[in-house]
Short mmCIF file of C-alpha atoms in Angstrom, two decimals:
data_model
loop_
_atom_site.label_atom_id
_atom_site.label_comp_id
_atom_site.label_asym_id
_atom_site.label_seq_id
_atom_site.Cartn_x
_atom_site.Cartn_y
_atom_site.Cartn_z
CA MET A 948 144.07 55.83 -37.20
CA GLY A 949 143.34 52.08 -37.35
CA VAL A 950 145.80 49.31 -38.15
CA MET A 951 144.51 48.85 -41.70
CA ASP A 952 144.75 52.57 -42.38
CA GLY A 953 148.32 52.52 -41.07
CA ILE A 954 149.22 49.56 -43.29
CA LEU A 955 147.80 51.38 -46.32
CA GLU A 956 149.87 54.48 -45.45
CA GLY A 957 152.97 52.28 -45.13
CA ALA A 958 152.22 50.55 -48.44
CA LYS A 959 152.13 53.96 -50.16
CA VAL A 960 155.67 54.60 -48.87
CA ALA A 961 157.09 51.14 -49.62
CA PHE A 962 155.53 50.71 -53.09
CA SER A 963 156.28 54.23 -54.34
CA PHE A 964 158.99 54.55 -56.99
CA GLN A 965 161.31 56.20 -54.44
CA GLY A 966 160.54 53.52 -51.85
CA ILE A 967 161.37 50.64 -54.18
CA LEU A 968 164.53 52.42 -55.39
CA PHE A 969 165.82 53.03 -51.84
CA VAL A 970 165.00 49.45 -50.79
CA LEU A 971 166.96 48.15 -53.77
CA MET A 972 169.89 50.47 -53.01
CA GLY A 973 169.88 49.44 -49.35
CA VAL A 974 169.81 45.68 -49.88
CA PHE A 975 172.40 45.85 -52.69
CA LEU A 976 174.83 47.88 -50.55
CA GLY A 977 174.08 45.63 -47.58
CA THR A 978 174.85 42.48 -49.57
CA ILE A 979 178.19 43.87 -50.78
CA ILE A 980 179.09 45.07 -47.26
CA GLY A 981 178.13 41.69 -45.78
CA MET A 982 180.46 39.88 -48.19
CA LEU A 983 183.49 41.91 -47.06
CA PRO A 984 184.87 40.54 -43.76
CA GLY A 985 185.06 43.13 -41.03
CA LEU A 986 183.09 46.03 -42.51
CA GLY A 987 179.63 45.20 -41.19
CA PRO A 988 176.29 47.06 -41.20
CA ILE A 989 177.13 49.25 -38.17
CA THR A 990 179.95 51.00 -40.03
CA ALA A 991 177.86 51.31 -43.20
CA ILE A 992 174.85 52.81 -41.42
CA GLY A 993 177.13 55.14 -39.44
CA VAL A 994 178.55 56.43 -42.74
CA MET A 995 175.00 56.85 -44.12
CA ILE A 996 173.81 59.12 -41.27
CA PRO A 997 175.45 62.32 -42.64
CA ILE A 998 174.25 61.41 -46.16
CA SER A 999 170.67 61.10 -44.87
CA TYR A 1000 170.54 64.76 -43.75
CA GLY A 1001 167.78 66.46 -45.70
CA MET A 1002 166.34 63.16 -46.94
CA ASP A 1003 162.76 62.08 -46.34
CA PRO A 1004 162.98 60.17 -42.99
CA ASN A 1005 160.83 57.35 -44.43
CA MET A 1006 163.23 56.78 -47.34
CA ALA A 1007 166.33 57.13 -45.14
CA LEU A 1008 165.10 54.50 -42.67
CA VAL A 1009 163.94 52.17 -45.47
CA MET A 1010 167.43 52.31 -47.01
CA MET A 1011 169.28 51.89 -43.69
CA ALA A 1012 167.06 48.95 -42.71
CA GLY A 1013 167.83 47.41 -46.13
CA ILE A 1014 171.57 47.74 -45.45
CA TYR A 1015 171.10 45.99 -42.08
CA TYR A 1016 169.23 42.89 -43.19
CA GLY A 1017 171.02 42.88 -46.56
CA ALA A 1018 174.39 42.63 -44.78
CA ILE A 1019 173.22 39.63 -42.74
CA PHE A 1020 171.86 38.05 -45.93
CA GLY A 1021 175.14 38.60 -47.83
CA GLY A 1022 177.45 37.81 -44.90
CA SER A 1023 177.12 34.08 -45.51
CA THR A 1024 179.07 34.31 -48.79
CA SER A 1025 182.53 34.82 -47.32
CA SER A 1026 181.72 32.42 -44.45
CA ILE A 1027 180.93 29.64 -46.93
CA LEU A 1028 183.61 30.29 -49.55
CA LEU A 1029 186.53 31.53 -47.45
CA ASN A 1030 185.71 30.57 -43.84
CA ALA A 1031 185.92 34.32 -43.13
CA PRO A 1032 182.62 35.53 -41.57
CA GLY A 1033 181.48 38.74 -43.28
CA VAL A 1034 179.48 39.81 -40.21
CA ALA A 1035 179.32 38.46 -36.66
CA GLY A 1036 175.88 36.92 -37.26
CA THR A 1037 177.25 34.52 -39.90
CA VAL A 1038 179.99 32.87 -37.81
CA ALA A 1039 177.83 29.78 -37.21
CA THR A 1040 177.19 29.59 -40.98
CA ALA A 1041 180.85 28.68 -41.50
CA PHE A 1042 180.56 25.56 -39.33
CA ASP A 1043 178.84 23.59 -42.12
CA GLY A 1044 178.92 26.03 -45.04
CA TYR A 1045 182.71 25.96 -45.44
CA PRO A 1046 182.94 22.13 -45.25
CA MET A 1047 180.29 21.97 -48.01
CA ALA A 1048 182.41 24.30 -50.17
CA GLN A 1049 185.45 22.08 -49.54
CA GLN A 1050 183.42 19.10 -50.77
CA GLY A 1051 182.74 20.86 -54.09
CA LYS A 1052 179.22 21.97 -53.11
CA ALA A 1053 179.82 25.72 -52.84
CA GLY A 1054 176.99 26.52 -55.27
CA LYS A 1055 174.50 24.41 -53.35
CA ALA A 1056 175.67 25.86 -50.00
CA LEU A 1057 175.14 29.42 -51.26
CA ALA A 1058 171.71 28.50 -52.66
CA ILE A 1059 170.68 26.88 -49.35
CA ALA A 1060 171.90 29.97 -47.48
CA ALA A 1061 169.95 32.28 -49.84
CA VAL A 1062 166.68 30.33 -49.55
CA SER A 1063 167.03 29.93 -45.75
CA SER A 1064 167.77 33.64 -45.36
CA PHE A 1065 164.74 34.52 -47.49
CA VAL A 1066 162.41 32.29 -45.46
CA GLY A 1067 163.80 33.49 -42.11
CA GLY A 1068 163.60 37.14 -43.15
CA THR A 1069 160.09 36.84 -44.58
CA VAL A 1070 158.64 34.94 -41.59
CA GLY A 1071 160.33 37.48 -39.31
CA VAL A 1072 158.67 40.37 -41.15
CA ILE A 1073 155.24 38.67 -40.92
CA PHE A 1074 155.67 38.25 -37.15
CA LEU A 1075 156.90 41.84 -36.90
CA MET A 1076 153.73 43.06 -38.58
CA LEU A 1077 151.37 40.86 -36.53
CA PHE A 1078 152.88 40.90 -33.05
CA ALA A 1079 155.16 43.97 -32.69
CA PRO A 1080 153.15 45.77 -29.94
CA LEU A 1081 152.46 42.53 -28.01
CA LEU A 1082 156.07 41.28 -28.18
CA ALA A 1083 157.41 44.66 -27.11
CA SER A 1084 155.72 44.22 -23.71
CA VAL A 1085 157.17 40.69 -23.42
CA ALA A 1086 160.68 41.94 -24.29
CA ILE A 1087 160.56 44.65 -21.64
CA SER A 1088 159.64 42.05 -18.98
CA PHE A 1089 163.04 40.38 -19.49
CA GLY A 1090 165.27 41.58 -16.67
CA PRO A 1091 168.81 40.49 -15.65
CA PRO A 1092 167.62 37.19 -14.03
CA GLU A 1093 165.79 36.14 -17.22
CA TYR A 1094 168.81 37.00 -19.36
CA PHE A 1095 171.09 35.00 -17.06
CA ALA A 1096 168.85 31.92 -17.27
CA LEU A 1097 168.56 32.22 -21.07
CA MET A 1098 172.33 32.61 -21.53
CA LEU A 1099 172.98 29.72 -19.12
CA LEU A 1100 170.69 27.53 -21.23
CA ALA A 1101 172.67 28.51 -24.32
CA LEU A 1102 175.92 27.66 -22.52
CA THR A 1103 174.83 24.08 -21.85
CA ALA A 1104 175.35 23.57 -25.56
CA ILE A 1105 179.14 23.81 -25.27
CA ALA A 1106 179.33 20.03 -24.89
CA SER A 1107 177.16 19.53 -27.98
CA LEU A 1108 179.57 21.68 -30.00
CA SER A 1109 182.40 19.24 -29.26
CA GLU A 1110 183.92 17.36 -32.16
CA GLY A 1111 184.53 14.08 -30.39
CA SER A 1112 185.91 15.08 -26.97
CA THR A 1113 183.63 16.85 -24.49
CA ILE A 1114 186.63 17.66 -22.26
CA LYS A 1115 188.31 19.50 -25.14
CA ALA A 1116 185.10 21.43 -25.80
CA LEU A 1117 184.89 22.49 -22.13
CA ILE A 1118 188.56 23.58 -22.12
CA SER A 1119 187.95 25.57 -25.31
CA GLY A 1120 184.88 27.19 -23.70
CA THR A 1121 186.87 28.05 -20.55
CA LEU A 1122 189.50 29.82 -22.69
CA GLY A 1123 186.70 31.80 -24.33
CA PHE A 1124 185.40 32.88 -20.91
CA MET A 1125 188.88 33.98 -19.88
CA VAL A 1126 189.26 36.16 -22.98
CA ALA A 1127 185.78 37.66 -22.38
CA MET A 1128 186.94 38.88 -18.94
CA ILE A 1129 189.67 41.10 -20.43
CA GLY A 1130 189.02 44.85 -20.08
CA ILE A 1131 187.35 47.20 -17.61
CA ASP A 1132 184.79 45.71 -15.23
CA GLY A 1133 181.43 47.23 -16.22
CA GLN A 1134 180.28 47.65 -12.60
CA THR A 1135 183.37 48.49 -10.56
CA GLY A 1136 185.54 50.13 -13.22
CA THR A 1137 188.48 47.85 -12.30
CA SER A 1138 190.79 46.78 -15.12
CA ARG A 1139 191.15 43.01 -15.50
CA PHE A 1140 193.85 41.00 -17.32
CA THR A 1141 195.05 44.07 -19.23
CA PHE A 1142 198.71 43.64 -18.13
CA GLY A 1143 199.12 47.40 -18.05
CA SER A 1144 198.12 47.86 -21.70
CA ALA A 1145 195.75 50.76 -22.42
CA SER A 1146 194.75 49.04 -25.68
CA LEU A 1147 193.11 46.19 -23.73
CA LEU A 1148 191.02 48.42 -21.43
CA SER A 1149 188.02 48.26 -23.78
CA GLY A 1150 188.34 44.49 -24.15
CA ILE A 1151 188.79 42.54 -27.38
CA ASP A 1152 186.35 43.02 -30.24
CA PHE A 1153 184.41 39.93 -31.29
CA LEU A 1154 185.36 40.37 -34.95
CA VAL A 1155 189.07 40.27 -34.11
CA ILE A 1156 188.58 36.85 -32.54
CA ALA A 1157 186.20 35.52 -35.22
CA LEU A 1158 188.43 36.54 -38.14
CA GLY A 1159 191.55 35.33 -36.34
CA ILE A 1160 190.26 31.93 -35.27
CA PHE A 1161 188.45 31.16 -38.51
CA ALA A 1162 189.86 33.14 -41.45
CA LEU A 1163 193.49 33.70 -40.46
CA ALA A 1164 193.80 30.18 -39.05
CA GLU A 1165 192.61 28.90 -42.44
CA VAL A 1166 195.26 31.07 -44.14
CA PHE A 1167 197.97 29.54 -41.92
CA LYS A 1168 196.69 26.07 -42.75
CA LEU A 1169 196.78 26.81 -46.50
CA ILE A 1170 200.34 28.17 -46.23
CA ILE A 1171 201.68 25.29 -44.12
CA THR A 1172 200.02 22.60 -46.28
CA ARG A 1173 200.77 24.34 -49.60
CA ASN A 1174 202.63 21.30 -50.97
CA GLU A 1175 199.71 18.94 -50.36
CA SER A 1176 197.55 18.65 -53.47
CA ASP A 1177 194.25 18.13 -51.64
CA SER A 1178 194.69 20.71 -48.89
CA GLY A 1179 193.20 23.72 -50.66
CA PRO A 1180 189.59 24.64 -51.30
CA ASN A 1181 187.70 22.56 -53.85
CA LYS A 1182 187.35 24.66 -57.01
CA ASN A 1183 184.30 22.75 -58.23
CA ILE A 1184 181.20 24.75 -57.25
CA GLY A 1185 178.76 21.97 -58.10
CA SER A 1186 175.08 22.44 -58.91
CA ILE A 1187 173.06 25.23 -57.31
CA ARG A 1188 169.84 23.25 -57.70
CA ILE A 1189 168.19 22.19 -54.44
CA THR A 1190 166.45 18.82 -54.80
CA LYS A 1191 163.04 17.95 -53.31
CA SER A 1192 164.66 15.73 -50.65
CA GLU A 1193 167.06 18.53 -49.67
CA MET A 1194 164.21 21.05 -49.52
CA LYS A 1195 162.30 18.62 -47.30
CA GLU A 1196 165.36 18.34 -45.05
CA MET A 1197 165.57 22.15 -44.90
CA SER A 1198 161.87 22.67 -44.13
CA GLY A 1199 162.08 21.54 -40.49
CA PRO A 1200 164.97 23.83 -39.46
CA MET A 1201 163.50 26.73 -41.46
CA SER A 1202 160.09 26.50 -39.76
CA ARG A 1203 161.56 26.08 -36.27
CA GLN A 1204 164.42 28.54 -36.43
CA SER A 1205 162.52 31.35 -38.14
CA VAL A 1206 160.28 31.49 -35.05
CA LEU A 1207 163.12 30.99 -32.53
CA GLY A 1208 165.39 33.48 -34.31
CA PHE A 1209 162.68 36.13 -34.37
CA LEU A 1210 161.92 35.71 -30.66
CA ILE A 1211 165.61 35.96 -29.72
CA GLY A 1212 165.96 39.03 -31.95
CA VAL A 1213 163.12 40.70 -30.03
CA LEU A 1214 165.15 40.57 -26.79
CA PRO A 1215 167.23 43.75 -26.40
CA GLY A 1216 170.94 42.96 -26.62
CA ALA A 1217 170.57 39.43 -27.99
CA GLY A 1218 170.78 39.94 -31.77
CA ALA A 1219 171.54 37.78 -34.81
CA THR A 1220 174.81 36.30 -33.51
CA ILE A 1221 173.29 34.67 -30.43
CA ALA A 1222 170.21 33.65 -32.44
CA SER A 1223 172.36 31.83 -35.02
CA PHE A 1224 174.36 29.95 -32.36
CA ILE A 1225 171.25 28.90 -30.40
CA ALA A 1226 169.60 27.78 -33.66
CA TYR A 1227 172.64 25.69 -34.63
CA ILE A 1228 172.85 24.13 -31.17
CA THR A 1229 169.11 23.39 -31.05
CA GLU A 1230 169.14 21.63 -34.41
CA LYS A 1231 172.19 19.59 -33.47
CA LYS A 1232 170.57 18.47 -30.22
CA ILE A 1233 167.35 17.28 -31.86
CA ALA A 1234 169.00 15.83 -35.00
CA LYS A 1235 168.87 12.08 -35.62
CA ASN A 1236 172.45 12.20 -36.91
CA PRO A 1237 174.23 14.93 -34.91
CA GLU A 1238 177.61 13.57 -35.98
CA GLU A 1239 176.98 15.04 -39.46
CA PHE A 1240 177.07 18.59 -38.07
CA GLY A 1241 180.36 20.35 -38.76
CA LYS A 1242 180.97 18.16 -41.81
CA GLY A 1243 178.69 19.86 -44.33
CA SER A 1244 175.22 19.21 -42.87
CA ILE A 1245 172.33 20.83 -44.73
CA LYS A 1246 170.45 21.31 -41.45
CA GLY A 1247 173.58 22.78 -39.86
CA LEU A 1248 173.73 25.42 -42.60
CA THR A 1249 169.98 26.07 -42.81
CA ALA A 1250 169.41 26.66 -39.08
CA PRO A 1251 171.77 29.61 -38.41
CA GLU A 1252 171.03 31.27 -41.75
CA THR A 1253 167.28 31.16 -41.06
CA ALA A 1254 167.64 32.35 -37.47
CA ASN A 1255 170.01 35.26 -38.06
CA ASN A 1256 167.77 36.78 -40.74
CA ALA A 1257 164.64 36.28 -38.62
CA ALA A 1258 166.47 37.92 -35.71
CA THR A 1259 167.17 41.07 -37.75
CA SER A 1260 163.41 41.51 -38.18
CA GLY A 1261 162.85 40.80 -34.48
CA ALA A 1262 165.36 43.51 -33.52
CA PHE A 1263 162.99 46.12 -34.97
CA VAL A 1264 160.28 45.25 -32.40
CA PRO A 1265 161.93 46.94 -29.38
CA LEU A 1266 163.41 49.66 -31.63
CA LEU A 1267 160.14 50.84 -33.20
CA SER A 1268 157.73 49.97 -30.36
CA LEU A 1269 159.80 50.95 -27.31
CA GLY A 1270 162.72 53.00 -28.60
CA ILE A 1271 165.11 50.35 -27.20
CA PRO A 1272 167.77 48.97 -29.57
CA GLY A 1273 167.75 45.17 -29.88
CA SER A 1274 171.29 45.00 -31.31
CA GLY A 1275 174.36 47.13 -32.01
CA THR A 1276 173.11 47.98 -35.48
CA THR A 1277 169.65 49.03 -34.30
CA ALA A 1278 171.39 51.24 -31.69
CA VAL A 1279 173.00 53.13 -34.60
CA LEU A 1280 169.60 53.21 -36.35
CA LEU A 1281 168.09 54.70 -33.18
CA GLY A 1282 170.72 57.45 -33.29
CA ALA A 1283 169.94 58.06 -36.96
CA LEU A 1284 166.21 58.43 -36.21
CA MET A 1285 166.85 60.87 -33.37
CA VAL A 1286 169.13 62.94 -35.64
CA MET A 1287 166.19 63.18 -38.06
CA GLY A 1288 163.92 64.36 -35.24
CA ILE A 1289 161.96 61.10 -34.84
CA GLN A 1290 161.52 59.54 -31.40
CA PRO A 1291 160.79 55.79 -31.62
CA GLY A 1292 158.47 54.43 -28.98
CA PRO A 1293 154.83 53.54 -28.28
CA MET A 1294 153.56 56.76 -29.90
CA LEU A 1295 155.35 56.08 -33.21
CA PHE A 1296 152.63 53.58 -34.12
CA THR A 1297 149.93 56.29 -34.03
CA GLU A 1298 151.89 59.47 -34.79
CA LYS A 1299 154.00 58.17 -37.70
CA PRO A 1300 152.13 55.15 -39.13
CA ASP A 1301 153.63 55.77 -42.58
CA LEU A 1302 157.15 55.36 -41.11
CA PHE A 1303 156.29 52.40 -38.84
CA TRP A 1304 154.42 50.37 -41.46
CA GLY A 1305 156.51 51.67 -44.37
CA VAL A 1306 159.67 50.10 -42.93
CA ILE A 1307 157.91 46.80 -42.20
CA ILE A 1308 156.35 46.50 -45.68
CA SER A 1309 159.63 47.54 -47.32
CA MET A 1310 161.26 44.54 -45.63
CA TYR A 1311 158.93 42.22 -47.57
CA ILE A 1312 160.07 43.84 -50.80
CA GLY A 1313 163.71 43.82 -49.66
CA ASN A 1314 163.72 40.08 -48.98
CA ILE A 1315 162.35 39.37 -52.48
CA PHE A 1316 165.02 41.65 -54.00
CA LEU A 1317 167.72 39.85 -51.99
CA LEU A 1318 166.65 36.45 -53.30
CA ILE A 1319 166.48 37.75 -56.89
CA LEU A 1320 169.91 39.42 -56.52
CA ASN A 1321 171.71 36.53 -54.85
CA LEU A 1322 170.53 33.35 -56.60
CA PRO A 1323 171.55 34.36 -60.17
CA LEU A 1324 174.89 35.66 -58.91
CA ILE A 1325 175.92 32.39 -57.23
CA PRO A 1326 177.93 31.01 -60.22
CA TYR A 1327 179.84 34.31 -60.46
CA ILE A 1328 180.40 34.72 -56.71
CA SER A 1329 181.68 31.15 -56.56
CA LYS A 1330 184.46 32.10 -59.00
CA LEU A 1331 186.32 33.21 -55.88
CA LEU A 1332 187.29 29.55 -55.53
CA ASN A 1333 189.06 29.65 -58.90
CA ILE A 1334 191.48 32.31 -57.72
CA PRO A 1335 195.02 30.86 -57.45
CA ARG A 1336 195.93 29.91 -53.90
CA PRO A 1337 198.69 32.55 -53.37
CA MET A 1338 196.29 35.31 -54.47
CA LEU A 1339 193.43 33.87 -52.39
CA ILE A 1340 195.64 33.81 -49.30
CA SER A 1341 196.66 37.42 -49.94
CA LEU A 1342 193.05 38.56 -50.48
CA VAL A 1343 191.73 36.91 -47.31
CA THR A 1344 194.62 38.33 -45.28
CA ILE A 1345 194.06 41.85 -46.66
CA PHE A 1346 190.29 41.66 -46.00
CA CYS A 1347 190.98 40.57 -42.42
CA LEU A 1348 193.53 43.34 -41.81
CA ILE A 1349 191.32 46.06 -43.32
CA GLY A 1350 188.23 44.79 -41.49
CA VAL A 1351 189.93 44.68 -38.09
CA TYR A 1352 191.75 47.99 -38.51
CA GLY A 1353 188.50 49.61 -39.64
CA ILE A 1354 186.83 48.81 -36.30
CA SER A 1355 189.09 50.88 -34.05
CA PHE A 1356 191.89 52.26 -36.26
CA ASN A 1357 194.29 50.75 -33.72
CA THR A 1358 197.34 48.80 -34.92
CA PHE A 1359 197.30 46.84 -31.63
CA ASP A 1360 194.19 45.03 -32.89
CA LEU A 1361 196.22 43.76 -35.87
CA TYR A 1362 198.66 42.09 -33.46
CA LEU A 1363 195.68 40.59 -31.62
CA LEU A 1364 194.34 39.31 -34.96
CA LEU A 1365 197.66 37.60 -35.64
CA ALA A 1366 197.70 36.12 -32.12
CA PHE A 1367 194.19 34.69 -32.46
CA GLY A 1368 195.07 33.38 -35.92
CA ILE A 1369 197.92 31.40 -34.34
CA ILE A 1370 195.63 30.27 -31.48
CA GLY A 1371 193.00 29.16 -34.03
CA TYR A 1372 195.57 27.16 -35.99
CA LEU A 1373 196.92 25.52 -32.81
CA LEU A 1374 193.38 24.61 -31.74
CA ARG A 1375 192.92 22.83 -35.07
CA LEU A 1376 196.30 21.14 -34.75
CA VAL A 1377 195.39 19.53 -31.42
CA SER A 1378 191.73 18.93 -32.44
CA PHE A 1379 190.16 21.46 -30.06
CA PRO A 1380 186.83 22.80 -31.42
CA ALA A 1381 186.74 26.56 -32.00
CA ALA A 1382 182.94 26.91 -31.70
CA PRO A 1383 182.79 26.58 -27.86
CA PHE A 1384 185.53 29.23 -27.58
CA ILE A 1385 183.47 31.67 -29.68
CA LEU A 1386 180.19 30.88 -27.89
CA ALA A 1387 181.72 31.30 -24.43
CA PHE A 1388 183.30 34.61 -25.48
CA ILE A 1389 179.94 35.94 -26.76
CA LEU A 1390 177.99 34.87 -23.67
CA GLY A 1391 180.68 35.39 -21.02
CA GLU A 1392 180.26 39.09 -20.33
CA MET A 1393 176.46 38.93 -20.65
CA ILE A 1394 176.22 36.12 -18.09
CA GLU A 1395 178.55 37.86 -15.65
CA GLN A 1396 176.75 41.21 -15.85
CA SER A 1397 173.30 39.56 -15.61
CA VAL A 1398 174.27 37.64 -12.44
CA ARG A 1399 175.79 40.69 -10.78
CA LYS A 1400 172.84 42.97 -11.66
CA SER A 1401 170.39 40.30 -10.43
CA LEU A 1402 172.18 39.99 -7.08
CA THR A 1403 172.31 43.80 -6.76
CA ILE A 1404 168.52 43.94 -7.30
CA SER A 1405 167.90 41.19 -4.71
CA ASN A 1406 170.46 42.47 -2.16
CA GLY A 1407 172.60 39.36 -2.61
CA SER A 1408 169.79 36.77 -2.49
CA PHE A 1409 170.02 33.92 -5.02
CA MET A 1410 166.28 33.29 -4.57
CA ILE A 1411 165.65 35.89 -7.29
CA PHE A 1412 166.46 33.16 -9.83
CA LEU A 1413 163.74 30.86 -8.42
CA GLU A 1414 161.01 33.40 -7.68
CA ARG A 1415 160.49 34.60 -11.27
CA PRO A 1416 158.47 32.22 -13.50
CA ILE A 1417 160.38 32.81 -16.77
CA THR A 1418 163.76 32.43 -15.04
CA LEU A 1419 162.64 29.26 -13.26
CA ALA A 1420 161.34 27.76 -16.52
CA PHE A 1421 164.67 28.40 -18.28
CA LEU A 1422 166.61 26.90 -15.36
CA ILE A 1423 164.45 23.75 -15.38
CA ILE A 1424 165.03 23.34 -19.13
CA THR A 1425 168.77 23.84 -18.52
CA VAL A 1426 168.87 21.10 -15.86
CA LEU A 1427 166.89 18.74 -18.09
CA SER A 1428 169.16 19.39 -21.09
CA LEU A 1429 172.18 18.49 -18.92
CA ALA A 1430 170.64 15.49 -17.17
CA LEU A 1431 168.71 13.77 -19.96
CA PRO A 1432 171.58 12.85 -22.36
CA PRO A 1433 173.60 10.93 -19.68
CA LEU A 1434 170.44 9.22 -18.38
CA LEU A 1435 169.40 8.16 -21.90
CA GLY A 1436 172.96 6.93 -22.51
CA MET A 1437 172.86 4.82 -19.33
CA ARG A 1438 169.47 3.44 -20.33
CA LYS A 1439 170.83 2.34 -23.72
CA LYS A 1440 173.83 0.65 -22.05
CA ILE A 1441 171.57 -1.19 -19.58
CA LYS A 1442 169.35 -2.38 -22.46
CA SER A 1443 172.38 -3.57 -24.44
CA ILE A 1444 173.64 -5.56 -21.41
CA GLU A 1445 170.23 -7.16 -20.94
#
């Protein structure tokens, strides 16, 4: 069966009454799940697996895929309005989305997030349709050395995430690395920094840290500054209309980060979270006014929202083409497919073209539904800001507690949440940026494991990082990104003296 025949088979699935209904159900549930901090698409899809028994596999996968990208689409809402990331992939959205909401531009921030998500998701689906088989072979060529070089390149951005002091950013990043080391060593099985606690053997979940440092720290700030009239969130949602000049400003990040986000999503294990951080960092580095980032920058909001939605499409490349999950959520989807008796891989393209192309085409429809669902609801969703402060504090705290407890059903994680909430508030108090802490925590374990696996492959030789073309290219870019800013700074100083 040719490609066009396969696309036609997929279109029959996606555009059938059942197909459209299940897409709508999936994206609607995904949006709601994404708005609730801590729940996340993994839990939702896990719950859906027993429900999918006896269902048509095409419809089951269409609905589960809708939940996945719908949750990423909807996760920006709580990040922007409450500084409480709904899913891990929307942490970077809070960096500029929440400041915009504080400035009385919540409506505009949600509209920008919706449009950026739509563009990123749609471009990602187009690339998925055009290049899935080709990109699958590229993804599989990425071994531990390539991952190390890519993660190292991302780490060079810690300094660019500083809010004034580079030293403070580096200290914050170091703390993130230290926290990432907690738990059992993946290669030797040795416990590290667990202090004899069995609850720390599996490490600390990312969501515990994200909700603690962002959401709970914000709760502490609201409680401590409750007597200050201007300390709470701005209740004015502003206009949701995006002007021509703002759309022009968004166009650059959307075009760049939809491609970058998709490519990062293709890499197994990378996912929407890393894509959103790299997108944010990239835009800040190339921006003419990088000082605006973190203070309600339109580009700073557009970049991660575009990238994380493009990455969700990219994650389906290794899943459908190779049977390799590109993220935690696609790992659960892989399990769901195998339960239904379907083995993803190279043969899926020819043996089950209706499933392969049906999912891809349904993602076009899903992205249109998401835009239609989210834009009209912005004025109503923004009413969250009109909730009295005591009730808002209580709601955010309850969402955080339920979200964290729902991950492991372990009360110890609630104490960790409280601890990271205090750490997050103290970081704000002494003007230490939280973003480097989060980035270092995300990349820490991946970098360590990639280095150790690389050295195992090469019998301890560091030449493995110089002998592979992709690795060498990433390392050269890393060196240039570190060396160029100081050199350009010196050049400006010399010119000013002359």
